[in-house]
PDB file of C-alpha atoms and ligand atoms in Angstrom:
ATOM      1  CA  MET A 508      14.089  17.726 -63.367  1.00  0.00           C
ATOM      2  CA  ASN A 509      12.569  14.239 -62.095  1.00  0.00           C
ATOM      3  CA  ILE A 510      13.008  10.933 -63.889  1.00  0.00           C
ATOM      4  CA  ILE A 511      12.008   7.397 -63.351  1.00  0.00           C
ATOM      5  CA  LEU A 512      14.180   4.507 -64.621  1.00  0.00           C
ATOM      6  CA  LEU A 513      12.001   1.634 -65.438  1.00  0.00           C
ATOM      7  CA  GLY A 514      13.119  -1.843 -66.379  1.00  0.00           C
ATOM      8  CA  PRO A 515      13.638  -5.263 -65.333  1.00  0.00           C
ATOM      9  CA  PRO A 516      16.469  -6.183 -62.789  1.00  0.00           C
ATOM     10  CA  GLY A 517      19.529  -6.241 -64.640  1.00  0.00           C
ATOM     11  CA  ALA A 518      18.468  -3.514 -67.207  1.00  0.00           C
ATOM     12  CA  GLY A 519      21.177  -1.476 -66.159  1.00  0.00           C
ATOM     13  CA  LYS A 520      18.759   1.344 -63.851  1.00  0.00           C
ATOM     14  CA  GLY A 521      21.379   1.342 -61.023  1.00  0.00           C
ATOM     15  CA  THR A 522      24.414   1.986 -63.168  1.00  0.00           C
ATOM     16  CA  GLN A 523      22.805   4.350 -65.729  1.00  0.00           C
ATOM     17  CA  ALA A 524      22.044   6.501 -62.726  1.00  0.00           C
ATOM     18  CA  GLN A 525      24.996   6.138 -60.945  1.00  0.00           C
ATOM     19  CA  ARG A 526      26.021   8.323 -64.529  1.00  0.00           C
ATOM     20  CA  LEU A 527      23.741  10.772 -64.383  1.00  0.00           C
ATOM     21  CA  VAL A 528      24.669  11.675 -60.954  1.00  0.00           C
ATOM     22  CA  GLU A 529      28.147  11.981 -61.802  1.00  0.00           C
ATOM     23  CA  ARG A 530      27.342  13.902 -65.138  1.00  0.00           C
ATOM     24  CA  LEU A 531      24.199  15.893 -64.672  1.00  0.00           C
ATOM     25  CA  GLY A 532      24.603  16.566 -60.321  1.00  0.00           C
ATOM     26  CA  MET A 533      21.657  14.739 -59.969  1.00  0.00           C
ATOM     27  CA  ARG A 534      20.426  12.600 -57.062  1.00  0.00           C
ATOM     28  CA  GLN A 535      20.318   8.483 -57.489  1.00  0.00           C
ATOM     29  CA  LEU A 536      17.026   7.877 -54.598  1.00  0.00           C
ATOM     30  CA  SER A 537      17.022   4.020 -55.520  1.00  0.00           C
ATOM     31  CA  THR A 538      14.845   2.122 -53.014  1.00  0.00           C
ATOM     32  CA  GLY A 539      16.676  -1.259 -53.255  1.00  0.00           C
ATOM     33  CA  ASP A 540      19.555   0.752 -52.079  1.00  0.00           C
ATOM     34  CA  MET A 541      17.291   2.079 -49.162  1.00  0.00           C
ATOM     35  CA  LEU A 542      16.773  -1.039 -47.941  1.00  0.00           C
ATOM     36  CA  ARG A 543      20.090  -2.919 -48.305  1.00  0.00           C
ATOM     37  CA  ALA A 544      21.358  -0.401 -46.199  1.00  0.00           C
ATOM     38  CA  ALA A 545      17.869  -1.031 -43.362  1.00  0.00           C
ATOM     39  CA  VAL A 546      19.105  -4.541 -43.634  1.00  0.00           C
ATOM     40  CA  LYS A 547      22.196  -3.680 -43.140  1.00  0.00           C
ATOM     41  CA  ALA A 548      21.683  -1.790 -40.102  1.00  0.00           C
ATOM     42  CA  GLY A 549      19.108  -4.499 -38.435  1.00  0.00           C
ATOM     43  CA  THR A 550      16.062  -1.086 -38.550  1.00  0.00           C
ATOM     44  CA  PRO A 551      13.126  -2.159 -38.041  1.00  0.00           C
ATOM     45  CA  VAL A 552      12.276  -1.540 -41.925  1.00  0.00           C
ATOM     46  CA  GLY A 553      15.080  -3.575 -42.493  1.00  0.00           C
ATOM     47  CA  LEU A 554      14.130  -6.473 -40.625  1.00  0.00           C
ATOM     48  CA  LYS A 555      10.574  -6.612 -41.944  1.00  0.00           C
ATOM     49  CA  ALA A 556      12.041  -6.490 -45.154  1.00  0.00           C
ATOM     50  CA  LYS A 557      14.940  -9.097 -45.679  1.00  0.00           C
ATOM     51  CA  ALA A 558      13.352 -12.255 -46.008  1.00  0.00           C
ATOM     52  CA  VAL A 559      10.988 -10.478 -48.684  1.00  0.00           C
ATOM     53  CA  MET A 560      14.168  -9.348 -50.657  1.00  0.00           C
ATOM     54  CA  GLU A 561      15.563 -12.640 -50.473  1.00  0.00           C
ATOM     55  CA  ALA A 562      12.491 -14.121 -51.857  1.00  0.00           C
ATOM     56  CA  GLY A 563      12.766 -11.834 -54.598  1.00  0.00           C
ATOM     57  CA  GLU A 564       9.235 -10.441 -54.057  1.00  0.00           C
ATOM     58  CA  LEU A 565       8.406  -6.744 -53.551  1.00  0.00           C
ATOM     59  CA  VAL A 566       8.293  -4.775 -50.334  1.00  0.00           C
ATOM     60  CA  SER A 567       5.631  -3.035 -49.167  1.00  0.00           C
ATOM     61  CA  ASP A 568       4.414  -0.284 -50.771  1.00  0.00           C
ATOM     62  CA  GLU A 569       3.594   2.037 -47.793  1.00  0.00           C
ATOM     63  CA  ILE A 570       7.482   0.867 -46.588  1.00  0.00           C
ATOM     64  CA  VAL A 571       9.002   1.944 -50.182  1.00  0.00           C
ATOM     65  CA  SER A 572       6.951   4.841 -50.593  1.00  0.00           C
ATOM     66  CA  ALA A 573       8.030   6.192 -46.711  1.00  0.00           C
ATOM     67  CA  LEU A 574      11.328   5.976 -47.234  1.00  0.00           C
ATOM     68  CA  ILE A 575      10.855   7.934 -51.285  1.00  0.00           C
ATOM     69  CA  SER A 576       9.292  10.963 -49.171  1.00  0.00           C
ATOM     70  CA  ASP A 577      11.391  10.868 -46.227  1.00  0.00           C
ATOM     71  CA  GLU A 578      14.813  11.096 -49.061  1.00  0.00           C
ATOM     72  CA  LEU A 579      13.090  13.986 -51.310  1.00  0.00           C
ATOM     73  CA  ALA A 580      11.855  15.482 -48.256  1.00  0.00           C
ATOM     74  CA  ALA A 581      16.281  15.907 -47.061  1.00  0.00           C
ATOM     75  CA  MET A 582      17.158  17.489 -50.732  1.00  0.00           C
ATOM     76  CA  GLY A 583      17.626  20.607 -51.852  1.00  0.00           C
ATOM     77  CA  ASP A 584      14.443  21.551 -53.892  1.00  0.00           C
ATOM     78  CA  SER A 585      17.358  22.585 -57.183  1.00  0.00           C
ATOM     79  CA  THR A 586      18.398  18.939 -57.381  1.00  0.00           C
ATOM     80  CA  GLY A 587      17.115  16.642 -59.714  1.00  0.00           C
ATOM     81  CA  ALA A 588      15.346  13.148 -58.840  1.00  0.00           C
ATOM     82  CA  ILE A 589      16.069   9.718 -60.341  1.00  0.00           C
ATOM     83  CA  PHE A 590      14.196   7.157 -59.278  1.00  0.00           C
ATOM     84  CA  ASP A 591      15.690   3.946 -59.565  1.00  0.00           C
ATOM     85  CA  GLY A 592      13.883   0.754 -58.707  1.00  0.00           C
ATOM     86  CA  TYR A 593      10.504   2.881 -57.530  1.00  0.00           C
ATOM     87  CA  PRO A 594       7.606   2.967 -58.304  1.00  0.00           C
ATOM     88  CA  ARG A 595       7.113  -0.929 -59.043  1.00  0.00           C
ATOM     89  CA  THR A 596       3.442  -0.884 -58.716  1.00  0.00           C
ATOM     90  CA  GLU A 597       0.402   1.080 -59.272  1.00  0.00           C
ATOM     91  CA  ALA A 598      -0.104   1.943 -55.915  1.00  0.00           C
ATOM     92  CA  GLN A 599       3.563   3.266 -55.424  1.00  0.00           C
ATOM     93  CA  ALA A 600       2.670   5.545 -58.864  1.00  0.00           C
ATOM     94  CA  VAL A 601       0.061   6.811 -57.112  1.00  0.00           C
ATOM     95  CA  SER A 602       1.965   7.691 -54.177  1.00  0.00           C
ATOM     96  CA  LEU A 603       4.607   9.125 -56.265  1.00  0.00           C
ATOM     97  CA  ASP A 604       2.486  11.897 -58.203  1.00  0.00           C
ATOM     98  CA  GLY A 605       1.022  12.866 -54.084  1.00  0.00           C
ATOM     99  CA  ILE A 606       4.481  12.784 -52.806  1.00  0.00           C
ATOM    100  CA  LEU A 607       5.645  15.044 -55.714  1.00  0.00           C
ATOM    101  CA  GLU A 608       3.196  17.055 -55.309  1.00  0.00           C
ATOM    102  CA  GLN A 609       3.820  17.774 -51.825  1.00  0.00           C
ATOM    103  CA  HIS A 610       7.543  18.823 -52.750  1.00  0.00           C
ATOM    104  CA  GLY A 611       6.436  21.296 -55.673  1.00  0.00           C
ATOM    105  CA  ARG A 612       7.937  18.598 -58.081  1.00  0.00           C
ATOM    106  CA  LYS A 613       6.991  17.414 -61.332  1.00  0.00           C
ATOM    107  CA  LEU A 614       7.673  14.542 -63.346  1.00  0.00           C
ATOM    108  CA  ASP A 615       9.783  14.928 -66.546  1.00  0.00           C
ATOM    109  CA  HIS A 616      10.222  11.589 -67.864  1.00  0.00           C
ATOM    110  CA  VAL A 617      10.009   8.088 -67.378  1.00  0.00           C
ATOM    111  CA  ILE A 618      12.526   5.731 -69.822  1.00  0.00           C
ATOM    112  CA  GLU A 619      12.269   2.881 -69.913  1.00  0.00           C
ATOM    113  CA  LEU A 620      14.905   0.197 -70.832  1.00  0.00           C
ATOM    114  CA  GLY A 621      14.068  -2.707 -73.045  1.00  0.00           C
ATOM    115  CA  VAL A 622      16.450  -5.706 -72.060  1.00  0.00           C
ATOM    116  CA  ASP A 623      16.065  -9.446 -73.444  1.00  0.00           C
ATOM    117  CA  GLU A 624      15.277 -11.342 -70.235  1.00  0.00           C
ATOM    118  CA  ASP A 625      17.574 -14.543 -70.661  1.00  0.00           C
ATOM    119  CA  ALA A 626      20.474 -11.985 -71.274  1.00  0.00           C
ATOM    120  CA  LEU A 627      19.419 -10.902 -67.648  1.00  0.00           C
ATOM    121  CA  VAL A 628      19.658 -13.775 -66.016  1.00  0.00           C
ATOM    122  CA  GLU A 629      23.674 -14.050 -67.027  1.00  0.00           C
ATOM    123  CA  ARG A 630      24.050 -10.317 -66.383  1.00  0.00           C
ATOM    124  CA  ILE A 631      22.692 -10.630 -62.808  1.00  0.00           C
ATOM    125  CA  THR A 632      24.119 -13.860 -61.945  1.00  0.00           C
ATOM    126  CA  GLY A 633      27.494 -12.493 -62.591  1.00  0.00           C
ATOM    127  CA  ARG A 634      27.765  -9.142 -60.922  1.00  0.00           C
ATOM    128  CA  TYR A 635      29.272  -7.700 -58.346  1.00  0.00           C
ATOM    129  CA  THR A 636      30.470  -5.111 -56.714  1.00  0.00           C
ATOM    130  CA  CYS A 637      33.823  -3.297 -54.691  1.00  0.00           C
ATOM    131  CA  ALA A 638      33.027  -3.821 -50.887  1.00  0.00           C
ATOM    132  CA  LYS A 639      34.671  -0.045 -50.093  1.00  0.00           C
ATOM    133  CA  CYS A 640      33.433   1.836 -53.378  1.00  0.00           C
ATOM    134  CA  GLY A 641      30.786   0.166 -54.616  1.00  0.00           C
ATOM    135  CA  LYS A 642      31.786  -0.269 -58.011  1.00  0.00           C
ATOM    136  CA  GLY A 643      30.558  -2.685 -60.029  1.00  0.00           C
ATOM    137  CA  TYR A 644      31.811  -5.431 -61.734  1.00  0.00           C
ATOM    138  CA  HIS A 645      30.970  -8.872 -64.259  1.00  0.00           C
ATOM    139  CA  ASP A 646      32.965 -11.837 -63.862  1.00  0.00           C
ATOM    140  CA  LYS A 647      32.071 -12.578 -67.630  1.00  0.00           C
ATOM    141  CA  PHE A 648      31.619  -8.667 -69.327  1.00  0.00           C
ATOM    142  CA  GLU A 649      33.984  -6.673 -66.671  1.00  0.00           C
ATOM    143  CA  ARG A 650      36.835  -7.960 -64.496  1.00  0.00           C
ATOM    144  CA  PRO A 651      39.303  -6.214 -62.491  1.00  0.00           C
ATOM    145  CA  ALA A 652      42.205  -4.944 -64.868  1.00  0.00           C
ATOM    146  CA  LYS A 653      44.378  -7.054 -62.168  1.00  0.00           C
ATOM    147  CA  GLU A 654      42.764 -10.329 -60.741  1.00  0.00           C
ATOM    148  CA  GLY A 655      41.149  -9.714 -57.235  1.00  0.00           C
ATOM    149  CA  VAL A 656      42.282  -5.712 -56.945  1.00  0.00           C
ATOM    150  CA  CYS A 657      39.102  -3.189 -57.463  1.00  0.00           C
ATOM    151  CA  ASP A 658      40.280  -0.789 -60.385  1.00  0.00           C
ATOM    152  CA  LYS A 659      38.866   2.330 -58.567  1.00  0.00           C
ATOM    153  CA  CYS A 660      39.643   2.244 -54.920  1.00  0.00           C
ATOM    154  CA  GLY A 661      42.419  -0.690 -55.141  1.00  0.00           C
ATOM    155  CA  SER A 662      40.641  -3.052 -52.275  1.00  0.00           C
ATOM    156  CA  THR A 663      40.622  -6.758 -52.231  1.00  0.00           C
ATOM    157  CA  GLU A 664      37.311  -6.896 -50.973  1.00  0.00           C
ATOM    158  CA  PHE A 665      34.181  -7.482 -53.159  1.00  0.00           C
ATOM    159  CA  LYS A 666      30.659  -8.733 -52.395  1.00  0.00           C
ATOM    160  CA  ARG A 667      27.251 -10.023 -54.283  1.00  0.00           C
ATOM    161  CA  ARG A 668      24.280  -9.559 -53.745  1.00  0.00           C
ATOM    162  CA  PRO A 669      22.361 -12.541 -51.919  1.00  0.00           C
ATOM    163  CA  ASP A 670      19.110 -12.021 -53.980  1.00  0.00           C
ATOM    164  CA  ASP A 671      21.328 -12.260 -57.584  1.00  0.00           C
ATOM    165  CA  ASN A 672      20.939 -16.161 -58.011  1.00  0.00           C
ATOM    166  CA  GLU A 673      18.718 -17.426 -60.695  1.00  0.00           C
ATOM    167  CA  GLU A 674      15.611 -18.840 -58.716  1.00  0.00           C
ATOM    168  CA  THR A 675      15.575 -15.298 -56.850  1.00  0.00           C
ATOM    169  CA  VAL A 676      16.147 -13.415 -60.084  1.00  0.00           C
ATOM    170  CA  ARG A 677      13.148 -15.161 -62.286  1.00  0.00           C
ATOM    171  CA  THR A 678      10.794 -14.419 -59.123  1.00  0.00           C
ATOM    172  CA  ARG A 679      11.848 -10.305 -59.400  1.00  0.00           C
ATOM    173  CA  MET A 680      11.128 -11.005 -62.833  1.00  0.00           C
ATOM    174  CA  ALA A 681       8.111 -12.161 -62.773  1.00  0.00           C
ATOM    175  CA  GLU A 682       7.377  -9.444 -60.432  1.00  0.00           C
ATOM    176  CA  TYR A 683       8.191  -7.078 -62.680  1.00  0.00           C
ATOM    177  CA  ARG A 684       6.480  -8.759 -65.323  1.00  0.00           C
ATOM    178  CA  ALA A 685       2.504  -8.663 -63.245  1.00  0.00           C
ATOM    179  CA  LYS A 686       3.040  -5.552 -61.318  1.00  0.00           C
ATOM    180  CA  THR A 687       5.622  -3.277 -62.421  1.00  0.00           C
ATOM    181  CA  ALA A 688       5.116  -2.999 -66.399  1.00  0.00           C
ATOM    182  CA  PRO A 689       1.412  -2.705 -66.010  1.00  0.00           C
ATOM    183  CA  ILE A 690       2.206   1.169 -64.614  1.00  0.00           C
ATOM    184  CA  LEU A 691       3.539   1.965 -67.986  1.00  0.00           C
ATOM    185  CA  PRO A 692      -0.226   2.974 -69.150  1.00  0.00           C
ATOM    186  CA  PHE A 693      -0.284   5.255 -66.544  1.00  0.00           C
ATOM    187  CA  TYR A 694       2.924   7.369 -67.541  1.00  0.00           C
ATOM    188  CA  GLU A 695       2.034   6.743 -71.502  1.00  0.00           C
ATOM    189  CA  GLN A 696      -1.046   8.582 -70.967  1.00  0.00           C
ATOM    190  CA  ARG A 697       0.885  11.818 -70.146  1.00  0.00           C
ATOM    191  CA  GLY A 698       3.296  11.249 -72.609  1.00  0.00           C
ATOM    192  CA  ILE A 699       6.565  10.893 -70.779  1.00  0.00           C
ATOM    193  CA  VAL A 700       7.847   7.701 -71.382  1.00  0.00           C
ATOM    194  CA  SER A 701      10.702   6.768 -73.391  1.00  0.00           C
ATOM    195  CA  ARG A 702      12.282   4.031 -74.580  1.00  0.00           C
ATOM    196  CA  VAL A 703      16.048   3.189 -74.480  1.00  0.00           C
ATOM    197  CA  ASP A 704      17.565  -0.126 -75.987  1.00  0.00           C
ATOM    198  CA  GLY A 705      19.053  -1.215 -72.571  1.00  0.00           C
ATOM    199  CA  MET A 706      20.724  -4.027 -74.237  1.00  0.00           C
ATOM    200  CA  ALA A 707      22.907  -1.774 -76.207  1.00  0.00           C
ATOM    201  CA  GLU A 708      26.675  -0.816 -74.805  1.00  0.00           C
ATOM    202  CA  MET A 709      26.715   1.106 -71.610  1.00  0.00           C
ATOM    203  CA  ASP A 710      27.797   4.199 -72.963  1.00  0.00           C
ATOM    204  CA  ALA A 711      25.251   4.421 -76.047  1.00  0.00           C
ATOM    205  CA  VAL A 712      22.884   3.479 -73.145  1.00  0.00           C
ATOM    206  CA  THR A 713      23.811   6.742 -71.407  1.00  0.00           C
ATOM    207  CA  ALA A 714      23.735   8.948 -74.342  1.00  0.00           C
ATOM    208  CA  ALA A 715      20.123   7.595 -75.258  1.00  0.00           C
ATOM    209  CA  ILE A 716      19.589   8.959 -71.860  1.00  0.00           C
ATOM    210  CA  GLU A 717      20.698  12.129 -71.895  1.00  0.00           C
ATOM    211  CA  ALA A 718      19.615  12.937 -75.109  1.00  0.00           C
ATOM    212  CA  ILE A 719      15.751  12.562 -74.059  1.00  0.00           C
ATOM    213  CA  LEU A 720      17.142  14.591 -70.650  1.00  0.00           C
ATOM    214  CA  LYS A 721      18.248  17.575 -72.929  1.00  0.00           C
ATOM    215  CA  GLY A 722      14.593  17.023 -75.616  1.00  0.00           C
TER     216      GLY A 722
HETATM  217  P1  LIG B1013      16.611  -3.317 -56.653  1.00  0.00           P
HETATM  218  O1  LIG B1013      18.144  -3.256 -55.824  1.00  0.00           O
HETATM  219  O2  LIG B1013      15.852  -2.650 -57.035  1.00  0.00           O
HETATM  220  O3  LIG B1013      16.417  -4.273 -57.785  1.00  0.00           O
HETATM  221  O4  LIG B1013      15.792  -4.134 -55.411  1.00  0.00           O
HETATM  222  C1  LIG B1013      16.180  -5.269 -54.991  1.00  0.00           C
HETATM  223  C2  LIG B1013      14.755  -5.803 -53.663  1.00  0.00           C
HETATM  224  O5  LIG B1013      14.157  -5.058 -52.848  1.00  0.00           O
HETATM  225  C3  LIG B1013      13.817  -6.291 -54.413  1.00  0.00           C
HETATM  226  O6  LIG B1013      13.577  -7.907 -55.579  1.00  0.00           O
HETATM  227  C4  LIG B1013      12.388  -5.649 -53.828  1.00  0.00           C
HETATM  228  O7  LIG B1013      12.492  -7.031 -52.823  1.00  0.00           O
HETATM  229  C5  LIG B1013      13.187  -4.799 -52.991  1.00  0.00           C
HETATM  230  N1  LIG B1013      12.378  -3.436 -53.343  1.00  0.00           N
HETATM  231  C6  LIG B1013      13.367  -2.763 -53.934  1.00  0.00           C
HETATM  232  N2  LIG B1013      12.542  -1.086 -54.705  1.00  0.00           N
HETATM  233  C7  LIG B1013      10.691  -1.614 -53.790  1.00  0.00           C
HETATM  234  C8  LIG B1013      10.244  -1.247 -54.560  1.00  0.00           C
HETATM  235  N3  LIG B1013      10.059  -0.072 -54.666  1.00  0.00           N
HETATM  236  N4  LIG B1013       9.034  -2.077 -53.923  1.00  0.00           N
HETATM  237  C9  LIG B1013       8.915  -3.032 -53.104  1.00  0.00           C
HETATM  238  N5  LIG B1013      10.097  -3.928 -53.138  1.00  0.00           N
HETATM  239  C10 LIG B1013      11.129  -2.844 -53.223  1.00  0.00           C
END
């Protein structure tokens, strides 16, 4: 099974992808995570991507499609893929078709997480993660049980994404509206698009996605 989670920044794609990984043994392929790792490691891709990401703009199609292609090549054929934050442009959607074909895979579902944009800014600007285990938190909606200590691993170090500030979030949303939302009709023609209410409780969103995957 190969699926795309589509939705604006903060819609919950990453959170839901992690849950599907835990429950269904699928693999999350997040170009955002791959790019952040490249920036941290200072690779040539990271050096190119850093300023673009900090501005909330899109990294080149060639770079992200190459990351996805390499990642799929390194994956076992029987493991399902969850594309999170990719494709983001029509050119990437076309590339993904080619990459999947090369690997004898096909796209089963495109799941769009629908959300209210005003709520997204609050969601995104308040979010942070444990620096050690990656568990996600939120200033308002999900604080650790003991202030300053990760519920999952006990670490006291947390981090925020540099692009999770209001100005950059607005640019990321504009990029989504202008370049990513228009790829939906490309998949609608194939009858593989489903919509889920991304403003619902996290568990309800997971249940709705799992119901779609079970068909
Ligand atoms: P994300 O973690 O998916 O929100 O991505 C963070 C940032 O990485 C985006 O704002 C872009 O600058 C860049 N990025 C991630 N995925 C892509 C993609 N598929 N195409 C272009 N840029 C991307």
